[in-house]
CSV table of C-alpha atoms in Angstrom, one decimal:
chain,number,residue,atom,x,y,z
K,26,UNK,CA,-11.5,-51.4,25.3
K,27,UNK,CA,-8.1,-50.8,24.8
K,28,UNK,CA,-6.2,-48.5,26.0
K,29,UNK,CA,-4.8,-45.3,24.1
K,30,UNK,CA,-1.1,-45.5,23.1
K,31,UNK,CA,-0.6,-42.0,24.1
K,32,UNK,CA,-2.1,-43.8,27.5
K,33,UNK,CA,0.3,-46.4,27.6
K,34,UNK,CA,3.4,-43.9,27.2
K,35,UNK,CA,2.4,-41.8,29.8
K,36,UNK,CA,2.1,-44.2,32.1
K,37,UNK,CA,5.6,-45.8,31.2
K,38,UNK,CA,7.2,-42.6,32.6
K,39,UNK,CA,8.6,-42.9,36.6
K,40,UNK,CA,8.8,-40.1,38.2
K,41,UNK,CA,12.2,-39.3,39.1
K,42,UNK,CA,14.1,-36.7,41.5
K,43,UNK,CA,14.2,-33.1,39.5
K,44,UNK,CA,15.4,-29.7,40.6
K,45,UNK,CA,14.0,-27.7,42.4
K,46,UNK,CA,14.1,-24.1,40.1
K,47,UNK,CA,13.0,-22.2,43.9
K,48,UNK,CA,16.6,-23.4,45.0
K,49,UNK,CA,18.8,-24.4,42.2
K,50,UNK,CA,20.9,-25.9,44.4
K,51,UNK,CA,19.0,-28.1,45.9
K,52,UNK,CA,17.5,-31.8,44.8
K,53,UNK,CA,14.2,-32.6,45.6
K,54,UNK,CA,12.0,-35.9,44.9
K,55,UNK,CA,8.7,-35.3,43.4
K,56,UNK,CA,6.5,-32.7,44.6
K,57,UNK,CA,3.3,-32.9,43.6
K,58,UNK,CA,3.5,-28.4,44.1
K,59,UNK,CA,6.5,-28.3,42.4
K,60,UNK,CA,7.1,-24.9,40.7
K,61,UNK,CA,9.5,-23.6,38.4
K,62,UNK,CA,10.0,-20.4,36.5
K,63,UNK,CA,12.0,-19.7,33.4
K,64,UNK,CA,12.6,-16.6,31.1
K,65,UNK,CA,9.7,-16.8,28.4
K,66,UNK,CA,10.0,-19.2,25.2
K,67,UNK,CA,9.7,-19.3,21.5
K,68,UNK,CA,9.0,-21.5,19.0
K,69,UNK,CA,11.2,-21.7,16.0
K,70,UNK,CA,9.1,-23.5,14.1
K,71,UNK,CA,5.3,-22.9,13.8
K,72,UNK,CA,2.4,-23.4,11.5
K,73,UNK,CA,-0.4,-21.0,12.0
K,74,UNK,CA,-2.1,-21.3,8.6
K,75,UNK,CA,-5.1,-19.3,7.6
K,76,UNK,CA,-8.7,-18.2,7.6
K,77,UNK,CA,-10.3,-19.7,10.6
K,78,UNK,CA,-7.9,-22.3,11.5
K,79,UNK,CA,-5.6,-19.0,12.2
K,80,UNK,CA,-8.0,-17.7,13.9
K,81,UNK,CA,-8.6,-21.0,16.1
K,82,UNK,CA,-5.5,-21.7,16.8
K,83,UNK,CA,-2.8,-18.4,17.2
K,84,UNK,CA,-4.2,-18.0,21.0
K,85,UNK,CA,-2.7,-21.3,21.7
K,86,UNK,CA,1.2,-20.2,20.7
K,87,UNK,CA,0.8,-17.0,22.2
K,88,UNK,CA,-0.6,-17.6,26.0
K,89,UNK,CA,2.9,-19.9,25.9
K,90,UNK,CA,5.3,-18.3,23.9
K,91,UNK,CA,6.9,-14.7,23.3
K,92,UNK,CA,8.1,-15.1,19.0
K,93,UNK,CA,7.7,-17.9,16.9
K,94,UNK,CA,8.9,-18.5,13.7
K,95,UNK,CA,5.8,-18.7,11.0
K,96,UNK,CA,6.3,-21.5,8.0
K,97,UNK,CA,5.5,-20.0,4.7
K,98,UNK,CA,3.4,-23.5,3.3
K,99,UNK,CA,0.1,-21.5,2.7
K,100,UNK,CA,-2.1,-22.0,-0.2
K,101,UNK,CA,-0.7,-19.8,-2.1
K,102,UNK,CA,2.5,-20.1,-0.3
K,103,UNK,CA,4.4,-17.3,1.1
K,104,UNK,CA,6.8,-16.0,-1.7
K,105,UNK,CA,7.5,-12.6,-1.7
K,106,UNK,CA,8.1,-10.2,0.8
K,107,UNK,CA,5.0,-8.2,0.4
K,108,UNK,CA,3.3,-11.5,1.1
K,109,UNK,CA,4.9,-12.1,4.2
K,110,UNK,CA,4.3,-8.8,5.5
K,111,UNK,CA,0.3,-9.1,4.4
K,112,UNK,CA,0.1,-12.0,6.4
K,113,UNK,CA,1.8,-10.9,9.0
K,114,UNK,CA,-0.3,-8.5,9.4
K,115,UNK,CA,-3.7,-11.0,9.6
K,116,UNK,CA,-1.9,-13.3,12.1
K,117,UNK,CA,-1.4,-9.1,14.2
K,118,UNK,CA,-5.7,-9.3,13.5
K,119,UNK,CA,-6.3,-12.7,15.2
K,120,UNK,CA,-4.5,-12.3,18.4
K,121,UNK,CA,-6.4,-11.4,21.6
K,122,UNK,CA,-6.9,-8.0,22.7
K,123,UNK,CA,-4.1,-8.1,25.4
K,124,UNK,CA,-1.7,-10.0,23.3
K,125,UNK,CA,2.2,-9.0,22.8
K,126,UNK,CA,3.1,-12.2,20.6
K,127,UNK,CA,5.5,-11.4,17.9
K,128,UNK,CA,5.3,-13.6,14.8
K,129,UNK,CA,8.7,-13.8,13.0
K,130,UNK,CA,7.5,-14.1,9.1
K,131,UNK,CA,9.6,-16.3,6.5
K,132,UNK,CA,9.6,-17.0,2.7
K,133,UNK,CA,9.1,-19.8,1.0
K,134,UNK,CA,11.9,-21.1,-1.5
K,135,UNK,CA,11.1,-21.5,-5.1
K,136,UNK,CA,13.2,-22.3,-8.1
K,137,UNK,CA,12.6,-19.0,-9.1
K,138,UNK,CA,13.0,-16.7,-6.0
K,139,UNK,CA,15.4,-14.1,-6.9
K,140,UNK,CA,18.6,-12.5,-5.3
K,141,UNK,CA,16.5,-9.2,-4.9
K,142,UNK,CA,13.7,-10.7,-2.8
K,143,UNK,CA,16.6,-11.7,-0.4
K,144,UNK,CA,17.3,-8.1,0.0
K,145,UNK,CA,13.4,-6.7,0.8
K,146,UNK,CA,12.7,-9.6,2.7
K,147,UNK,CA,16.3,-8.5,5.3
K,148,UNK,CA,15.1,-4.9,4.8
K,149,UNK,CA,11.8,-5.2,5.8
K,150,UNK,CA,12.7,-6.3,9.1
K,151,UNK,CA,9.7,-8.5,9.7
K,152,UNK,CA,11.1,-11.6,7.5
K,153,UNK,CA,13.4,-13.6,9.9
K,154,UNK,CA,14.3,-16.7,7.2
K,155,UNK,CA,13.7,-18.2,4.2
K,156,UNK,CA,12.2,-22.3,4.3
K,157,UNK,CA,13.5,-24.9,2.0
K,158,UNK,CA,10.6,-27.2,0.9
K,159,UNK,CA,12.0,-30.2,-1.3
K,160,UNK,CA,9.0,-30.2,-4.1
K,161,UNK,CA,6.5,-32.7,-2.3
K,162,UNK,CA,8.2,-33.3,0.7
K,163,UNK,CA,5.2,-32.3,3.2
K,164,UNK,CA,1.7,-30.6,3.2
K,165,UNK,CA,1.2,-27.5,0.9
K,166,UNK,CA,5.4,-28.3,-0.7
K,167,UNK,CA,4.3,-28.9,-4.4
K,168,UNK,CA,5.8,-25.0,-5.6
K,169,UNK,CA,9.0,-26.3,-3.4
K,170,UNK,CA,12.5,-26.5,-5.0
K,171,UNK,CA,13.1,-29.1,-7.4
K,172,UNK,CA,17.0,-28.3,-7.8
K,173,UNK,CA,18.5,-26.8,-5.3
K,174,UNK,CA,22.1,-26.2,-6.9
K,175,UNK,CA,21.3,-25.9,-10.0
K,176,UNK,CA,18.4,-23.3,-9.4
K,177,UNK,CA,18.8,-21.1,-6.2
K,178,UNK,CA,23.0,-20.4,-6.0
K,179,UNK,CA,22.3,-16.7,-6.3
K,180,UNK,CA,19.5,-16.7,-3.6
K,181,UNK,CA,21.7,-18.8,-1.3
K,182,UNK,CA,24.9,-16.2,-2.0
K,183,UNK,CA,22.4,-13.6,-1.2
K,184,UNK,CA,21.0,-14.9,2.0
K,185,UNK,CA,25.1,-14.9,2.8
K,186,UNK,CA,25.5,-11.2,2.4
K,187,UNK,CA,22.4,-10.7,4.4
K,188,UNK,CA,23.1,-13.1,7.0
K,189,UNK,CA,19.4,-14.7,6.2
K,190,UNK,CA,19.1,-17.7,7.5
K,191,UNK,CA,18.3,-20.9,5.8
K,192,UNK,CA,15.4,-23.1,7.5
K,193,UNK,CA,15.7,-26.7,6.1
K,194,UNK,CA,13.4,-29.3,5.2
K,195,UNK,CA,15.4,-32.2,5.5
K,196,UNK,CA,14.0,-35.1,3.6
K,197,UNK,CA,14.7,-36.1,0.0
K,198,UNK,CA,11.6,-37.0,-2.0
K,199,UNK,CA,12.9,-40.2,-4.0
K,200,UNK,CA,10.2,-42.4,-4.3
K,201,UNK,CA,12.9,-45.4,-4.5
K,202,UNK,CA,14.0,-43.7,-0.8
K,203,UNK,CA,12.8,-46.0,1.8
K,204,UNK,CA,10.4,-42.9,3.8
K,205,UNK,CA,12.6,-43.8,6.9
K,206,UNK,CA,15.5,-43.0,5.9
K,207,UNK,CA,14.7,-39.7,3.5
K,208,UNK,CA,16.7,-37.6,6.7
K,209,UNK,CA,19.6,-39.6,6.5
K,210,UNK,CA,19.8,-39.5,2.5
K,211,UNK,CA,19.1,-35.9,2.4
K,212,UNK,CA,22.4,-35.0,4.9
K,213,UNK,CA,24.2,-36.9,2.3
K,214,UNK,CA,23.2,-35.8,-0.4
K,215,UNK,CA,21.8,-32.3,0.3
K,216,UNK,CA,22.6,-30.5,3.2
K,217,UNK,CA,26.3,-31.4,3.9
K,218,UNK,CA,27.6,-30.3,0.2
K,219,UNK,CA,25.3,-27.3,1.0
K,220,UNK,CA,27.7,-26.6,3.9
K,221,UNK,CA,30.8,-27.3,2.7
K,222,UNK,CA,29.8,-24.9,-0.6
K,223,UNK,CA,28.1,-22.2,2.1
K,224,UNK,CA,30.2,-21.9,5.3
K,225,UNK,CA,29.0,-19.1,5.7
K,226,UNK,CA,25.3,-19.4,5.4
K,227,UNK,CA,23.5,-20.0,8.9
K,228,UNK,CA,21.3,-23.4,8.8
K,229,UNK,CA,18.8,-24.5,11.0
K,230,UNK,CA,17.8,-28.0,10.0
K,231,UNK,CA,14.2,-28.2,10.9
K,232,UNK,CA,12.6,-31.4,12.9
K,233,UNK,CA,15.2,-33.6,13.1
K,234,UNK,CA,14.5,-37.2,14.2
K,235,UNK,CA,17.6,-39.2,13.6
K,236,UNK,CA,20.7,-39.9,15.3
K,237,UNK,CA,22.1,-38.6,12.0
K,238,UNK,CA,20.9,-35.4,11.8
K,239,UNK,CA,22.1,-35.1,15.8
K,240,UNK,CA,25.5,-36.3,14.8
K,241,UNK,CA,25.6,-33.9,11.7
K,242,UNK,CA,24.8,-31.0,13.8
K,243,UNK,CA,27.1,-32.0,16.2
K,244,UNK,CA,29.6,-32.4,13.7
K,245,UNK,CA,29.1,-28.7,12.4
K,246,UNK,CA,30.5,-25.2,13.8
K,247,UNK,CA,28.6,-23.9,16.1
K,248,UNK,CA,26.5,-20.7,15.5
K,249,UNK,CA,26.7,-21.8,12.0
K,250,UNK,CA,24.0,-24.7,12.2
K,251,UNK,CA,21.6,-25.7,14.4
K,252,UNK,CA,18.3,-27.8,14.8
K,253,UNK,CA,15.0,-27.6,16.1
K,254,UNK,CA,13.5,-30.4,18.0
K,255,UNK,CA,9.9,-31.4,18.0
K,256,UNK,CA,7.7,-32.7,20.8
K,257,UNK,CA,6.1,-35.4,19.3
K,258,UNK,CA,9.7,-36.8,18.4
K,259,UNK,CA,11.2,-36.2,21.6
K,260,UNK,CA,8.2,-38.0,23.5
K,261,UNK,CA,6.9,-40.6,20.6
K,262,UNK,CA,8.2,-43.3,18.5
K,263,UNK,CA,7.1,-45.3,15.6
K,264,UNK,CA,5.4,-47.8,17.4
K,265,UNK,CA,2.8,-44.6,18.8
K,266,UNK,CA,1.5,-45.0,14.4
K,267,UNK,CA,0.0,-48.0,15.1
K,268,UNK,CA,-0.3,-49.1,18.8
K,269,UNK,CA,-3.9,-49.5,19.1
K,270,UNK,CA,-5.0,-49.8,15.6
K,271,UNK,CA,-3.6,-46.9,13.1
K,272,UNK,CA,-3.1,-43.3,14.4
K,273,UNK,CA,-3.5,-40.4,12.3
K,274,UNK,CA,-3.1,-37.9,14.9
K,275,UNK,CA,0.5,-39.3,15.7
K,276,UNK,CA,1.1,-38.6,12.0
K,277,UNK,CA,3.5,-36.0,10.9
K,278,UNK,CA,6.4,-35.4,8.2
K,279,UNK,CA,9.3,-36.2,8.7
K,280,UNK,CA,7.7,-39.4,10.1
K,281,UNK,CA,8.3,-40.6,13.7
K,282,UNK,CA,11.2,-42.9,13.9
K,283,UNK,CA,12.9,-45.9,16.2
K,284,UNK,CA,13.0,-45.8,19.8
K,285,UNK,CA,17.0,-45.8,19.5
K,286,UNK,CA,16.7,-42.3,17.5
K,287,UNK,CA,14.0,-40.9,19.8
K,288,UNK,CA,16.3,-41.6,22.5
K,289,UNK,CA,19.5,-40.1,20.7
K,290,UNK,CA,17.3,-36.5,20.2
K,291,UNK,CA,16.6,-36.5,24.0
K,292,UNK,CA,20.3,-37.0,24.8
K,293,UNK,CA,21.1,-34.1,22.1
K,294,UNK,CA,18.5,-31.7,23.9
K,295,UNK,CA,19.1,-32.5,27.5
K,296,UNK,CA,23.0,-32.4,27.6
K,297,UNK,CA,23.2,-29.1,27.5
K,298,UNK,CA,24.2,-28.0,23.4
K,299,UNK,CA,23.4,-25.0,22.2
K,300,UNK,CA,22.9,-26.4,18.9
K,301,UNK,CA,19.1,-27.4,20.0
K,302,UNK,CA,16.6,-25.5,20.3
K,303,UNK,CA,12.2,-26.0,20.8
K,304,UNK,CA,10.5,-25.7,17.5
K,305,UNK,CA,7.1,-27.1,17.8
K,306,UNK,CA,6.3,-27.6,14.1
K,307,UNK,CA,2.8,-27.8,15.7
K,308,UNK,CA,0.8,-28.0,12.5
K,309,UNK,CA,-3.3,-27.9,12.8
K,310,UNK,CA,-5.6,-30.0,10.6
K,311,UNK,CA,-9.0,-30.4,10.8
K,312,UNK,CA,-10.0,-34.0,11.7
K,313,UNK,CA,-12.1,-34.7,8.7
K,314,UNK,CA,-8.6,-34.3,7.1
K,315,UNK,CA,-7.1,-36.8,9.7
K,316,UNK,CA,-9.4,-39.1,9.7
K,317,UNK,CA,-9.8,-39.8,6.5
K,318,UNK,CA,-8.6,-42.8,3.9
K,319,UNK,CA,-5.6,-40.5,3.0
K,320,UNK,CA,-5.1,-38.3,6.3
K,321,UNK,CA,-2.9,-35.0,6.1
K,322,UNK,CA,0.5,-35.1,7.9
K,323,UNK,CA,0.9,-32.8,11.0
K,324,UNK,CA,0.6,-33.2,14.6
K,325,UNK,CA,-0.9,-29.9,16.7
K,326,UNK,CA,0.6,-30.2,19.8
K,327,UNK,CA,0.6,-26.2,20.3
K,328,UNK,CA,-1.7,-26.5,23.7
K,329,UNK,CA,0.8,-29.2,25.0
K,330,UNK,CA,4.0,-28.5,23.7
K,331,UNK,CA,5.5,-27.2,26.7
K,332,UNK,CA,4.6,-29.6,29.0
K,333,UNK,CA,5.5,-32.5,27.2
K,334,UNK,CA,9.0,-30.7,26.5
K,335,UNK,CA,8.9,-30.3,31.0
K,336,UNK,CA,8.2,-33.9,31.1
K,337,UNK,CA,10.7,-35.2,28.8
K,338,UNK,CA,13.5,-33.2,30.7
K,339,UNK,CA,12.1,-34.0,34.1
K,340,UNK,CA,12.5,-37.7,33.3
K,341,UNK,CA,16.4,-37.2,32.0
K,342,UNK,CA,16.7,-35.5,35.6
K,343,UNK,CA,17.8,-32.1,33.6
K,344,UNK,CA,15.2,-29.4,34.1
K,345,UNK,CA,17.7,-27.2,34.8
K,346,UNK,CA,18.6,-27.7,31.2
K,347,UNK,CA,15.0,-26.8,30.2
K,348,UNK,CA,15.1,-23.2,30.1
K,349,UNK,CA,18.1,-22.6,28.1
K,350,UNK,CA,16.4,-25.0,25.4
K,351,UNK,CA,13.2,-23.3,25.4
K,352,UNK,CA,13.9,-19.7,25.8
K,353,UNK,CA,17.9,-19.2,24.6
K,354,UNK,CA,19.4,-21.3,22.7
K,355,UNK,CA,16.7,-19.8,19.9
K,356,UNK,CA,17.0,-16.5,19.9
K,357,UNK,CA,20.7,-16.5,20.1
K,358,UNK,CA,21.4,-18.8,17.0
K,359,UNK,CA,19.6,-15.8,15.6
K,360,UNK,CA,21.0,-13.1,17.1
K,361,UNK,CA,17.8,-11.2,18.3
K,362,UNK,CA,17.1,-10.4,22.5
K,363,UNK,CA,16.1,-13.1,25.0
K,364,UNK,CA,12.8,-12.3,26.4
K,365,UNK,CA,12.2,-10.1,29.7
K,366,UNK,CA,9.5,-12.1,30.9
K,367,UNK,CA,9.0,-15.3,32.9
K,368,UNK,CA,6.5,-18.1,32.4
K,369,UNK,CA,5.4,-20.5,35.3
K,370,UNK,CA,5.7,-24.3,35.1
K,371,UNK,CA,3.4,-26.2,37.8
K,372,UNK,CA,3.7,-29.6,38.6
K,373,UNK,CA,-0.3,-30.0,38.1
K,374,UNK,CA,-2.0,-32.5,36.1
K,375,UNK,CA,-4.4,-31.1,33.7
K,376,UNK,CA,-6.6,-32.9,30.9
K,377,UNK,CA,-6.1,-31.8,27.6
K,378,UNK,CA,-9.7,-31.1,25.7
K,379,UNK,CA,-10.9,-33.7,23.2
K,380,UNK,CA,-10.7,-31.2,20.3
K,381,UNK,CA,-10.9,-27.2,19.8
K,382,UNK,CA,-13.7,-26.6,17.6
K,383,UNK,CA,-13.7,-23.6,15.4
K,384,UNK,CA,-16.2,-22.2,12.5
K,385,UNK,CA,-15.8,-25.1,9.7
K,386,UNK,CA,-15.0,-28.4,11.8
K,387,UNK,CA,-12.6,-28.9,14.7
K,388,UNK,CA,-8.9,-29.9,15.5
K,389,UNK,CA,-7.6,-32.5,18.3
K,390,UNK,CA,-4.6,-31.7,19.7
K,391,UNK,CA,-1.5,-33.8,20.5
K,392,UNK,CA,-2.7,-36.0,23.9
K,393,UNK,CA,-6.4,-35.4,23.0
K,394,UNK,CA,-7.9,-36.5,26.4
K,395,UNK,CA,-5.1,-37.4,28.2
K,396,UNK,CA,-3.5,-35.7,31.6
K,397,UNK,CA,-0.7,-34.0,31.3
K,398,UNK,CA,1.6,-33.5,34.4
K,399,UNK,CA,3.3,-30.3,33.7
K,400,UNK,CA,0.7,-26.9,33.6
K,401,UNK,CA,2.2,-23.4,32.0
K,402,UNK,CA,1.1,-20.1,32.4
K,403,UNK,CA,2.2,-16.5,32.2
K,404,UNK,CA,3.9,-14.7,35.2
């Protein structure tokens, strides 16, 4: 039999000398009882969907983390404010009893969202941005915007005077646009006239997976535009598609890229930048609707996420870059509090379940199967 690709990768990884959070000060080699702590996390990007996926699922992202920011793609999608608060309110229902997690709501762009909905989405204090879906760009995007400039001006003037930031989809939906290089074509295109028109207007460029979204960020003033950074593409490549026979479960939007791009987003992440922050974009499907001759895009990786973001920064010999990337850089970009409390990492391998079943079917998770080196949990 062969092996798994997600196998394969995990063996690939050496171990390497890492800090030692106990005594910053110190380098250790590998200890197999290695602990660290750092202050909470979020995730800035986080599907939780509906029904009894939400119900399967929201444990997951709040055992790990304190906020997360909750994508709008619902069927029907999130438009309004009373919408957002309404659903808000269901995600509140589904969390266990002893729960504090603190979902951060947003609105899904149309071509005809309006100026005023800018305003009671800022007032109501529960909507935290507003998500740019190119029409047909990813799961549940059909009501998305179809002309950004010639449409939603006003909005994006509004979101200005209400400093409401923008959360980009960042892929052009060309069908002449080869699907690698739909990031690359939509900074062109898209988002850098969008900042050079908006200055002003705070960006967060969902996802990215190229070393041209990293150098457009880069290239940008800080506090002004940032980007959230995915597992999957931190940790995978193209190759993890089709290693093995073709995986649907290592399929999301924007699609996985080259090994040269993977490695530019760990370099981006691990240096240091506050321009980077964890967004999991962990997005749950149920396997019938992975499995299948035309398999949904998304990758739920909310179980693993922080260990395979541990592991990617213990192997750059930078875990004392970690915390600032899961637990600051975030809620600074938008201006709300750090977290008061700590999580613990543990250098323990732990086997991630096959699947999570829930009422209608089940879900398998990012490293179905596999150990995992890197175990979280609350302090």
């Amino acid at each position: 039999m062969l092996a798994s690709p997600n196998s394969r990768l995990m063996r690939n990884i050496s171990r390497i000398p890492v800090v030692n959070f106990r005594r910053k000060s110190s380098l250790k080699g590998y200890s197999a009882n290695m602990e660290l702590s750092i202050t909470r996390p979020d995730d800035w990007h986080l599907h939780l969907r509906d029904g009894d996926v939400l119900n399967a699922v929201v444990p997951h992202s709040a055992h790990h983390f304190g906020r997360a920011i909750v994508m709008p793609n619902l069927k029907p999608p999130i438009t309004t404010t009373a919408a957002a608060v309404a659903y808000r309110e269901a995600i509140l229902k589904s969390l266990p009893a002893d729960s504090d997690f603190n979902p951060l709501m947003t609105l899904y762009l149309t071509d005809t969202t309006s100026p005023m909905e800018i305003k009671l989405a800022r007032e109501s204090q529960v909507v935290y941005g507003v998500k740019l879906y190119p029409a047909g760009a990813t799961t549940n995007s059909q009501d998305g915007v179809t002309d950004l400039f010639g449409k939603c001006l006003p909005v994006l003037q509004e979101m200005v005077e209400h400093n409401m930031p923008l959360l980009v989809h960042g892929e052009v939906t060309n069908p002449e646009v080869d699907m690698f290089d739909r990031e690359k074509v939509f900074i062109e295109t898209v988002l850098r006239p969008l900042v050079q028109k908006f200055p002003c207007l705070k960006v967060v460029m969902e996802h990215v997976t190229t070393m041209d979204a990293v150098k457009f960020v880069e290239s940008c003033t800080e506090g002004s535009v940032a980007a959230t950074v995915t597992p999957q593409h931190l940790f995978l490549n193209r190759n993890s598609l089709f290693q093995g026979g073709l995986q649907p479960h290592n399929y999301c939007l924007p699609v996985l890229k080259r090994e040269i791009h993977r490695q530019a987003l760990v370099s981006a992440v691990t240096s240091g930048s506050k321009r980077f922050f964890l967004g999991t974009d962990s997005a749950p499907h149920d396997r019938r609707r992975k499995e299948c001759s035309c398999g949904c895009a998304g990758i739920y990786n909310a179980p693993v996420a922080l260990s395979v973001y541990a592991k990617v920064f213990e192997k750059e010999n930078a875990l004392d870059k970690l915390e600032a990337f899961t637990s600051f850089n975030g809620p600074d970009f938008y201006g709300l509090p750090r977290n008061n409390s700590k999580i613990k990492l543990s250098k323990t391998p732990w086997k991630v379940p096959e699947s999570f079943s829930y009422a209608s079917g089940d879900i398998v998770p990012m490293f179905a199967g596999e150990m995992l080196d890197w175990l979280p949990s609350p302090l």
